[in-house]
Short mmCIF file of C-alpha atoms in Angstrom, two decimals:
data_model
loop_
_atom_site.label_atom_id
_atom_site.label_comp_id
_atom_site.label_asym_id
_atom_site.label_seq_id
_atom_site.Cartn_x
_atom_site.Cartn_y
_atom_site.Cartn_z
CA MET A 1 -7.35 20.85 -12.49
CA ALA A 2 -10.02 19.21 -14.62
CA GLU A 3 -11.97 16.54 -12.79
CA THR A 4 -11.43 13.05 -14.19
CA ARG A 5 -14.51 10.87 -14.66
CA ALA A 6 -12.74 7.57 -15.17
CA LEU A 7 -15.66 5.65 -13.62
CA GLU A 8 -18.39 7.23 -15.72
CA GLY A 9 -21.55 5.12 -15.59
CA ARG A 10 -20.03 2.29 -13.54
CA ARG A 11 -22.30 0.73 -10.90
CA ILE A 12 -20.74 0.28 -7.47
CA ALA A 13 -22.35 -1.14 -4.32
CA VAL A 14 -20.78 0.19 -1.12
CA TYR A 15 -21.15 -1.84 2.08
CA VAL A 16 -20.72 -0.02 5.41
CA SER A 17 -20.11 -2.13 8.51
CA GLY A 18 -19.61 -1.36 12.18
CA SER A 19 -16.36 0.51 12.80
CA VAL A 20 -15.26 3.96 13.90
CA ALA A 21 -13.80 4.21 10.39
CA ALA A 22 -17.35 4.22 8.97
CA TYR A 23 -17.08 7.98 8.56
CA LYS A 24 -14.52 7.36 5.78
CA ALA A 25 -17.24 5.65 3.73
CA ALA A 26 -18.79 9.08 3.17
CA SER A 27 -15.61 10.31 1.47
CA VAL A 28 -15.35 7.13 -0.61
CA VAL A 29 -18.92 7.51 -1.89
CA THR A 30 -18.36 11.19 -2.67
CA ALA A 31 -15.11 10.49 -4.55
CA LEU A 32 -16.63 7.62 -6.56
CA ARG A 33 -19.51 9.82 -7.66
CA LYS A 34 -17.12 12.63 -8.61
CA GLN A 35 -15.45 10.16 -10.96
CA GLY A 36 -18.81 9.43 -12.57
CA ALA A 37 -19.80 6.21 -10.81
CA GLU A 38 -23.35 5.46 -9.75
CA VAL A 39 -23.28 4.34 -6.12
CA ARG A 40 -25.80 2.51 -3.97
CA VAL A 41 -25.19 1.77 -0.30
CA ALA A 42 -26.09 -1.09 2.03
CA MET A 43 -25.33 -0.91 5.75
CA THR A 44 -25.16 -3.38 8.60
CA ALA A 45 -27.05 -2.50 11.77
CA ALA A 46 -23.73 -1.71 13.46
CA GLY A 47 -22.63 0.42 10.52
CA ALA A 48 -25.80 2.49 10.81
CA ARG A 49 -24.90 3.25 14.43
CA PHE A 50 -21.61 4.86 13.39
CA ILE A 51 -22.86 6.93 10.44
CA SER A 52 -26.44 7.82 9.57
CA PRO A 53 -28.15 6.10 6.63
CA ILE A 54 -29.61 9.53 5.85
CA THR A 55 -26.08 10.85 5.35
CA MET A 56 -25.22 8.00 3.01
CA GLN A 57 -28.49 8.46 1.12
CA SER A 58 -27.75 12.15 0.64
CA LEU A 59 -24.24 11.44 -0.62
CA SER A 60 -25.16 8.52 -2.90
CA GLY A 61 -28.41 9.96 -4.21
CA HIS A 62 -30.26 6.68 -3.58
CA PRO A 63 -32.17 5.08 -0.68
CA VAL A 64 -29.89 3.04 1.59
CA ALA A 65 -30.55 -0.64 2.26
CA THR A 66 -30.37 -1.30 6.01
CA SER A 67 -32.47 -4.47 6.16
CA LEU A 68 -33.67 -7.30 3.95
CA TRP A 69 -37.09 -5.67 3.86
CA ASP A 70 -36.09 -2.19 2.71
CA GLU A 71 -38.82 -1.48 0.15
CA PRO A 72 -37.56 1.97 -0.97
CA ALA A 73 -34.10 0.57 -1.73
CA ALA A 74 -35.57 -2.41 -3.58
CA GLN A 75 -37.90 -0.26 -5.65
CA ASP A 76 -35.09 2.16 -6.44
CA ALA A 77 -32.99 -0.71 -7.83
CA GLY A 78 -35.94 -2.11 -9.76
CA HIS A 79 -36.64 -5.36 -7.93
CA GLY A 80 -39.02 -6.56 -5.25
CA MET A 81 -36.28 -7.85 -2.93
CA THR A 82 -33.53 -5.50 -1.76
CA HIS A 83 -30.56 -7.87 -1.76
CA LEU A 84 -31.42 -9.40 -5.14
CA ALA A 85 -31.96 -5.99 -6.67
CA LEU A 86 -28.65 -4.62 -5.48
CA ALA A 87 -26.77 -7.84 -6.29
CA ALA A 88 -28.04 -7.88 -9.86
CA TRP A 89 -27.31 -4.18 -10.33
CA ALA A 90 -23.72 -3.93 -9.02
CA GLU A 91 -20.59 -4.23 -11.17
CA LEU A 92 -18.36 -3.94 -8.11
CA GLN A 93 -18.79 -4.39 -4.36
CA VAL A 94 -16.74 -2.24 -1.98
CA ALA A 95 -16.83 -3.00 1.76
CA VAL A 96 -15.66 0.17 3.48
CA PRO A 97 -14.94 -0.25 6.28
CA ALA A 98 -14.82 -4.04 6.46
CA SER A 99 -15.00 -4.98 10.14
CA ALA A 100 -13.70 -8.29 11.50
CA ASP A 101 -17.31 -9.35 11.98
CA LEU A 102 -18.29 -8.59 8.38
CA ILE A 103 -15.19 -10.33 7.03
CA ALA A 104 -16.06 -13.43 9.06
CA ARG A 105 -19.68 -13.47 7.90
CA LEU A 106 -18.71 -12.98 4.26
CA ALA A 107 -16.20 -15.83 4.50
CA LEU A 108 -18.86 -18.12 5.99
CA GLY A 109 -21.40 -17.18 3.33
CA LEU A 110 -23.98 -15.94 5.83
CA ALA A 111 -26.96 -14.00 4.54
CA ASP A 112 -28.51 -12.53 7.66
CA ASP A 113 -28.70 -8.84 6.76
CA ALA A 114 -28.83 -6.52 3.75
CA VAL A 115 -25.05 -6.53 3.29
CA THR A 116 -24.27 -10.25 3.59
CA ALA A 117 -27.35 -11.34 1.64
CA THR A 118 -26.45 -8.96 -1.18
CA ALA A 119 -22.85 -10.15 -1.21
CA LEU A 120 -23.90 -13.81 -1.31
CA ALA A 121 -26.20 -13.16 -4.26
CA CYS A 122 -23.74 -10.92 -6.12
CA ARG A 123 -21.20 -12.16 -8.64
CA ALA A 124 -19.38 -8.83 -9.00
CA PRO A 125 -15.78 -8.49 -7.73
CA LEU A 126 -15.35 -7.61 -4.06
CA LEU A 127 -12.95 -4.98 -2.69
CA LEU A 128 -12.39 -4.90 1.08
CA ALA A 129 -10.92 -2.10 3.21
CA PRO A 130 -10.45 -3.70 6.65
CA ALA A 131 -10.61 -1.68 9.88
CA MET A 132 -10.23 -3.15 13.37
CA GLU A 133 -8.00 -3.31 16.43
CA SER A 134 -4.56 -4.90 16.03
CA GLU A 135 -5.42 -7.96 18.10
CA MET A 136 -8.46 -8.66 15.92
CA TRP A 137 -6.50 -8.07 12.71
CA SER A 138 -3.68 -10.42 13.68
CA HIS A 139 -5.93 -13.19 15.00
CA PRO A 140 -5.58 -16.40 12.95
CA ALA A 141 -9.36 -16.50 12.43
CA THR A 142 -9.36 -13.10 10.72
CA GLN A 143 -6.37 -13.97 8.55
CA SER A 144 -7.96 -17.31 7.62
CA ASN A 145 -11.21 -15.56 6.70
CA LEU A 146 -9.32 -13.10 4.51
CA ASP A 147 -7.45 -15.94 2.81
CA THR A 148 -10.81 -17.57 2.10
CA LEU A 149 -12.15 -14.38 0.54
CA ARG A 150 -8.96 -13.81 -1.46
CA GLY A 151 -9.26 -17.37 -2.71
CA ARG A 152 -12.65 -16.41 -4.13
CA GLY A 153 -11.11 -13.40 -5.87
CA ALA A 154 -11.61 -10.63 -3.31
CA VAL A 155 -9.05 -7.82 -3.24
CA VAL A 156 -7.94 -6.41 0.12
CA VAL A 157 -6.54 -2.87 0.41
CA GLY A 158 -4.81 -2.15 3.71
CA PRO A 159 -5.04 -1.90 6.57
CA THR A 160 -2.18 0.35 7.58
CA SER A 161 -0.55 0.94 10.94
CA GLY A 162 -1.47 3.97 13.02
CA ARG A 163 -3.61 5.25 15.84
CA LEU A 164 -6.66 3.05 16.47
CA ALA A 165 -10.02 3.71 18.12
CA SER A 166 -8.69 2.34 21.40
CA GLY A 167 -5.89 4.88 21.39
CA ASP A 168 -3.30 2.18 20.75
CA GLU A 169 -0.89 2.28 17.82
CA GLY A 170 -0.55 -0.65 15.44
CA PRO A 171 -1.85 -2.42 12.33
CA GLY A 172 -5.60 -2.36 11.70
CA ARG A 173 -6.22 1.28 10.80
CA MET A 174 -8.25 1.61 7.61
CA VAL A 175 -6.40 3.18 4.69
CA GLU A 176 -7.45 6.66 3.63
CA PRO A 177 -10.47 7.02 1.28
CA ASP A 178 -8.37 8.06 -1.71
CA GLU A 179 -6.43 4.79 -1.48
CA VAL A 180 -9.68 2.82 -1.60
CA VAL A 181 -10.87 4.81 -4.61
CA ALA A 182 -7.47 4.41 -6.32
CA ALA A 183 -7.82 0.63 -6.03
CA VAL A 184 -11.22 0.55 -7.76
CA PRO A 185 -10.04 0.69 -11.42
CA GLY A 186 -7.80 -2.31 -10.83
CA VAL A 187 -10.71 -4.43 -9.59
CA LEU A 188 -13.61 -3.18 -11.68
CA PRO A 189 -14.27 -5.31 -14.79
CA GLY A 190 -13.38 -3.60 -18.05
CA VAL A 191 -10.76 -1.30 -16.54
CA PRO A 192 -8.81 0.89 -18.96
CA ALA A 193 -5.84 -0.79 -20.60
CA GLY A 194 -2.73 -0.50 -18.48
CA ALA A 195 -4.52 0.08 -15.16
CA ARG A 196 -2.92 -3.11 -13.77
CA TRP A 197 0.10 -3.18 -16.04
CA LEU A 198 2.21 -5.08 -13.49
CA ASP A 199 -0.28 -7.95 -13.50
CA GLY A 200 1.59 -10.99 -12.22
CA GLU A 201 5.04 -9.39 -12.58
CA ARG A 202 7.60 -9.74 -9.79
CA VAL A 203 8.59 -6.48 -8.11
CA VAL A 204 11.37 -6.31 -5.51
CA VAL A 205 11.24 -3.36 -3.11
CA THR A 206 13.66 -2.57 -0.29
CA ALA A 207 12.69 -0.47 2.72
CA GLY A 208 13.89 0.82 6.07
CA GLY A 209 17.32 1.62 7.43
CA THR A 210 19.85 -1.15 7.90
CA ARG A 211 21.36 -1.66 11.36
CA GLU A 212 25.05 -2.53 11.65
CA PRO A 213 25.79 -4.03 15.09
CA ILE A 214 28.36 -2.55 17.44
CA ASP A 215 27.58 -5.14 20.11
CA PRO A 216 24.48 -7.21 20.97
CA VAL A 217 22.49 -4.10 22.04
CA ARG A 218 23.91 -1.18 20.02
CA TYR A 219 24.11 -0.50 16.32
CA VAL A 220 25.00 2.07 13.67
CA GLY A 221 21.81 3.10 11.88
CA ASN A 222 19.78 5.96 10.44
CA ARG A 223 16.36 7.59 10.75
CA SER A 224 14.63 5.72 7.92
CA SER A 225 11.17 4.46 8.96
CA GLY A 226 10.38 2.30 5.93
CA LYS A 227 7.32 4.42 5.07
CA MET A 228 8.49 5.18 1.53
CA GLY A 229 9.21 1.52 0.83
CA ASN A 230 5.81 0.54 2.22
CA ALA A 231 4.10 3.13 0.00
CA LEU A 232 5.94 1.76 -3.04
CA THR A 233 4.86 -1.74 -2.03
CA ASP A 234 1.23 -0.62 -1.80
CA GLU A 235 1.40 0.95 -5.26
CA ALA A 236 3.02 -2.10 -6.85
CA LEU A 237 0.31 -4.32 -5.35
CA ARG A 238 -2.39 -1.94 -6.60
CA LEU A 239 -0.93 -2.24 -10.09
CA GLY A 240 -1.17 -6.03 -9.92
CA GLY A 241 2.42 -6.89 -9.08
CA ARG A 242 3.68 -9.76 -6.93
CA VAL A 243 5.86 -7.92 -4.46
CA ILE A 244 8.90 -9.11 -2.54
CA LEU A 245 9.49 -6.53 0.20
CA VAL A 246 12.97 -6.77 1.71
CA THR A 247 12.73 -4.60 4.79
CA ALA A 248 14.86 -3.52 7.72
CA ALA A 249 11.81 -1.79 9.25
CA PRO A 250 8.80 -3.31 11.05
CA PRO A 251 6.87 -5.29 8.40
CA PRO A 252 3.47 -4.15 7.08
CA PRO A 253 0.33 -6.27 7.57
CA PRO A 254 0.15 -9.43 5.40
CA ARG A 255 -1.64 -9.08 2.08
CA HIS A 256 -2.33 -11.17 -0.96
CA GLY A 257 0.54 -10.93 -3.43
CA LEU A 258 3.06 -9.73 -0.82
CA THR A 259 6.08 -11.65 0.47
CA VAL A 260 8.05 -9.98 3.26
CA VAL A 261 11.71 -10.75 3.96
CA GLU A 262 12.99 -9.16 7.16
CA VAL A 263 16.67 -8.23 7.36
CA GLY A 264 18.96 -6.25 9.64
CA THR A 265 22.30 -5.47 8.02
CA ALA A 266 23.40 -4.35 4.57
CA ASP A 267 24.94 -7.78 3.94
CA GLU A 268 21.64 -9.47 4.81
CA MET A 269 19.73 -7.11 2.53
CA LEU A 270 22.12 -7.75 -0.35
CA ALA A 271 21.74 -11.51 0.08
CA ALA A 272 17.94 -11.26 0.20
CA VAL A 273 17.74 -9.06 -2.89
CA ARG A 274 20.03 -11.40 -4.80
CA ALA A 275 17.91 -14.37 -3.77
CA HIS A 276 14.73 -12.83 -5.20
CA LEU A 277 15.92 -10.65 -8.08
CA ALA A 278 16.01 -13.21 -10.89
CA GLY A 279 12.96 -12.78 -13.10
CA ALA A 280 11.90 -9.49 -11.53
CA ALA A 281 10.42 -6.81 -13.76
CA VAL A 282 11.27 -4.00 -11.35
CA LEU A 283 13.74 -3.44 -8.50
CA VAL A 284 13.13 -0.37 -6.34
CA MET A 285 15.90 0.28 -3.80
CA ALA A 286 14.17 2.62 -1.36
CA ALA A 287 16.05 1.36 1.71
CA ALA A 288 18.50 3.63 3.50
CA VAL A 289 21.49 1.30 3.52
CA ALA A 290 24.30 2.11 5.94
CA ASP A 291 27.42 3.49 4.27
CA TYR A 292 29.65 2.23 7.06
CA ARG A 293 29.65 -0.58 9.59
CA PRO A 294 31.81 -1.36 12.62
CA ALA A 295 34.98 -3.16 11.59
CA GLN A 296 34.22 -5.79 14.20
CA ALA A 297 31.08 -6.31 16.28
CA ALA A 298 31.67 -7.18 19.92
CA GLN A 299 30.17 -10.50 21.03
CA ARG A 300 29.26 -9.08 24.43
CA LYS A 301 27.86 -5.73 25.49
CA ILE A 302 30.56 -3.08 25.71
CA LYS A 303 30.51 -1.64 29.21
CA LYS A 304 30.27 2.09 29.69
CA ARG A 305 33.48 3.76 30.84
CA ASP A 306 34.55 7.34 31.53
CA ASP A 307 37.31 7.36 28.92
CA PRO A 308 36.61 8.03 25.20
CA PHE A 309 35.35 5.19 23.07
CA ASP A 310 36.78 4.82 19.57
CA LEU A 311 34.82 2.88 16.97
CA ALA A 312 36.57 1.76 13.80
CA LEU A 313 34.27 1.82 10.76
CA VAL A 314 34.66 0.20 7.36
CA PRO A 315 32.48 0.55 4.25
CA ALA A 316 29.26 -1.48 4.37
CA ALA A 317 28.00 -3.47 1.40
CA ASP A 318 27.03 -1.19 -1.50
CA ILE A 319 24.01 -3.13 -2.76
CA LEU A 320 23.39 -1.30 -6.02
CA HIS A 321 27.08 -1.35 -6.90
CA ALA A 322 27.26 -5.06 -6.10
CA LEU A 323 24.31 -5.72 -8.39
CA ARG A 324 25.56 -3.47 -11.19
CA ASP A 325 26.84 -6.33 -13.33
CA ASP A 326 24.72 -9.11 -11.84
CA ASP A 327 23.01 -11.26 -14.47
CA ALA A 328 19.98 -11.56 -12.17
CA ARG A 329 19.04 -7.91 -12.77
CA ARG A 330 19.02 -8.32 -16.55
CA GLY A 331 15.69 -7.16 -17.95
CA ALA A 332 14.64 -5.45 -14.72
CA ILE A 333 13.99 -1.73 -14.45
CA VAL A 334 16.21 -0.63 -11.55
CA VAL A 335 15.27 2.39 -9.47
CA GLY A 336 17.53 3.89 -6.83
CA PHE A 337 17.00 6.59 -4.21
CA ALA A 338 19.39 9.41 -3.31
CA ALA A 339 18.95 11.19 0.02
CA GLU A 340 21.09 14.32 -0.17
CA THR A 341 21.66 17.51 1.81
CA ASP A 342 23.34 19.51 -0.98
CA ASN A 343 24.04 19.38 -4.73
CA LEU A 344 20.91 17.27 -5.08
CA LEU A 345 20.71 16.89 -8.86
CA ALA A 346 24.45 16.58 -9.44
CA ASN A 347 24.94 13.95 -6.76
CA ALA A 348 21.87 11.98 -7.81
CA THR A 349 22.81 12.05 -11.49
CA ALA A 350 26.31 10.82 -10.66
CA LYS A 351 24.86 7.95 -8.63
CA LEU A 352 22.50 7.06 -11.50
CA ALA A 353 25.45 6.68 -13.87
CA GLU A 354 27.80 4.96 -11.41
CA LYS A 355 25.24 2.33 -10.36
CA ARG A 356 23.85 1.91 -13.90
CA LEU A 357 20.31 2.71 -12.83
CA ASP A 358 17.32 3.34 -15.05
CA LEU A 359 15.81 5.91 -12.67
CA ILE A 360 16.84 7.62 -9.47
CA VAL A 361 14.57 9.38 -7.00
CA ALA A 362 16.36 12.31 -5.39
CA ASN A 363 15.17 14.02 -2.23
CA ASP A 364 16.64 16.73 -0.02
CA VAL A 365 16.67 15.31 3.51
CA SER A 366 17.75 18.65 4.98
CA SER A 367 14.28 20.12 4.36
CA GLU A 368 12.10 20.17 7.45
CA GLY A 369 9.01 17.95 7.55
CA ILE A 370 9.83 15.74 4.57
CA GLY A 371 11.96 12.70 3.89
CA MET A 372 13.01 10.21 6.55
CA ALA A 373 10.57 9.29 9.33
CA THR A 374 7.82 11.58 7.97
CA ASP A 375 4.63 10.97 6.01
CA ASP A 376 5.51 13.41 3.21
CA ASN A 377 8.30 13.85 0.72
CA ALA A 378 9.32 16.03 -2.22
CA VAL A 379 11.37 14.42 -4.96
CA THR A 380 12.92 14.80 -8.37
CA ILE A 381 12.80 11.66 -10.53
CA ILE A 382 15.75 11.48 -12.90
CA GLY A 383 16.28 9.16 -15.85
CA ARG A 384 19.25 8.60 -18.12
CA ASP A 385 18.07 11.45 -20.35
CA GLY A 386 17.50 13.92 -17.53
CA VAL A 387 14.68 14.92 -15.20
CA VAL A 388 11.55 12.82 -15.70
CA ALA A 389 9.29 14.39 -13.09
CA GLU A 390 9.33 16.72 -10.11
CA VAL A 391 6.90 16.19 -7.26
CA SER A 392 6.51 18.96 -4.69
CA ARG A 393 5.64 18.10 -1.10
CA ALA A 394 3.05 15.31 -1.09
CA PRO A 395 2.14 12.17 0.88
CA LYS A 396 4.50 9.29 0.20
CA ARG A 397 1.72 7.30 -1.49
CA GLU A 398 1.59 10.09 -4.13
CA ILE A 399 5.36 9.92 -4.50
CA ALA A 400 5.04 6.16 -5.02
CA ARG A 401 2.49 6.70 -7.79
CA ALA A 402 4.81 9.15 -9.53
CA VAL A 403 7.70 6.69 -9.29
CA PHE A 404 5.70 3.86 -10.81
CA ALA A 405 4.33 6.18 -13.50
CA ALA A 406 7.94 6.81 -14.51
CA VAL A 407 8.67 3.07 -14.36
CA HIS A 408 5.59 2.39 -16.50
CA ALA A 409 6.84 4.78 -19.18
CA LEU A 410 10.12 2.84 -19.38
CA HIS A 411 8.33 -0.51 -19.24
CA HIS A 412 6.09 0.54 -22.12
CA ARG A 413 9.10 1.38 -24.31
CA ARG A 414 10.85 -1.95 -23.71
#
């Protein structure tokens, strides 16, 4: 495949702070240069302990600024003072990883090292890729500092949930390098037309598997993890949308432009979607909504007995069918998902017509290693005129990009 050089000649300052995720900065610098960008790097003292400045110099092709008195870096940028040289040169600042400490110092406007002094003197947009332990990420001080930076125009990508340096699982893990690089065109001044085509538009996304209660401790559910819905949310945010995520799964970390509505049952999800659908440009129904629910939920826990237990089920709310003729969806591009085990295209196409969808994303959940509760998927995107795109096994973030590319094509024609 031909290498795209969408960032040809663009000047990007990369800031590396102290985090185990500092190794990902090497991949970010490499990818930016492959797209044609010129990259210069500044590092905090802690960042330089996690990855060598020599490594970053080799990858960027320029001396690395590690202190306010770095003469080689200053001379390379054409100025007598390192931070002023780099600040005047950069068209975009990318902090990768952005530790809790760096985020705090940037919010306070400190200028006590090469990174913070450069950032304070620089008027270029700032992109942050946070990385830290869950407790640090969720602390009110960190969230307040991020709100301060967002208020000044900074864009935050991630973090995601996953395994952390401590060995714990939770939010705070830095997103992968390709996600950082993918966010750059949307932040860099003078981006190509259409790069943030959802700018300011409302996008409603549903995620996770609904849970229909049997009693206060048991429920009828499915294996959906919400990962596909979260990936779609990330992509819509990257494209500039204001996202309402209606989720039956654990919510993602808070981000600028994202409103999360947590639900449990199909009825709750239907009510939440209806409450937020008016004025939306796009509705993406990625949730795995229960087809059936118990006819009556017990108010107290049903005690285990030796005799058989019969559970009467009735159809659960069919959200897309309920919204089929709803005035609130008028003008919105509506995307459904079809998880099938056989007759994939026929079943998905029938659902597209029955629910009056614009697009449907069909995936075979019988295939091992893809679909529900996995990181990958393989899908066929179908429109009213037939197959729009086929995506072989790929990470769900790539599936999300393909889905929104298909949505963009429809949006452009309207």
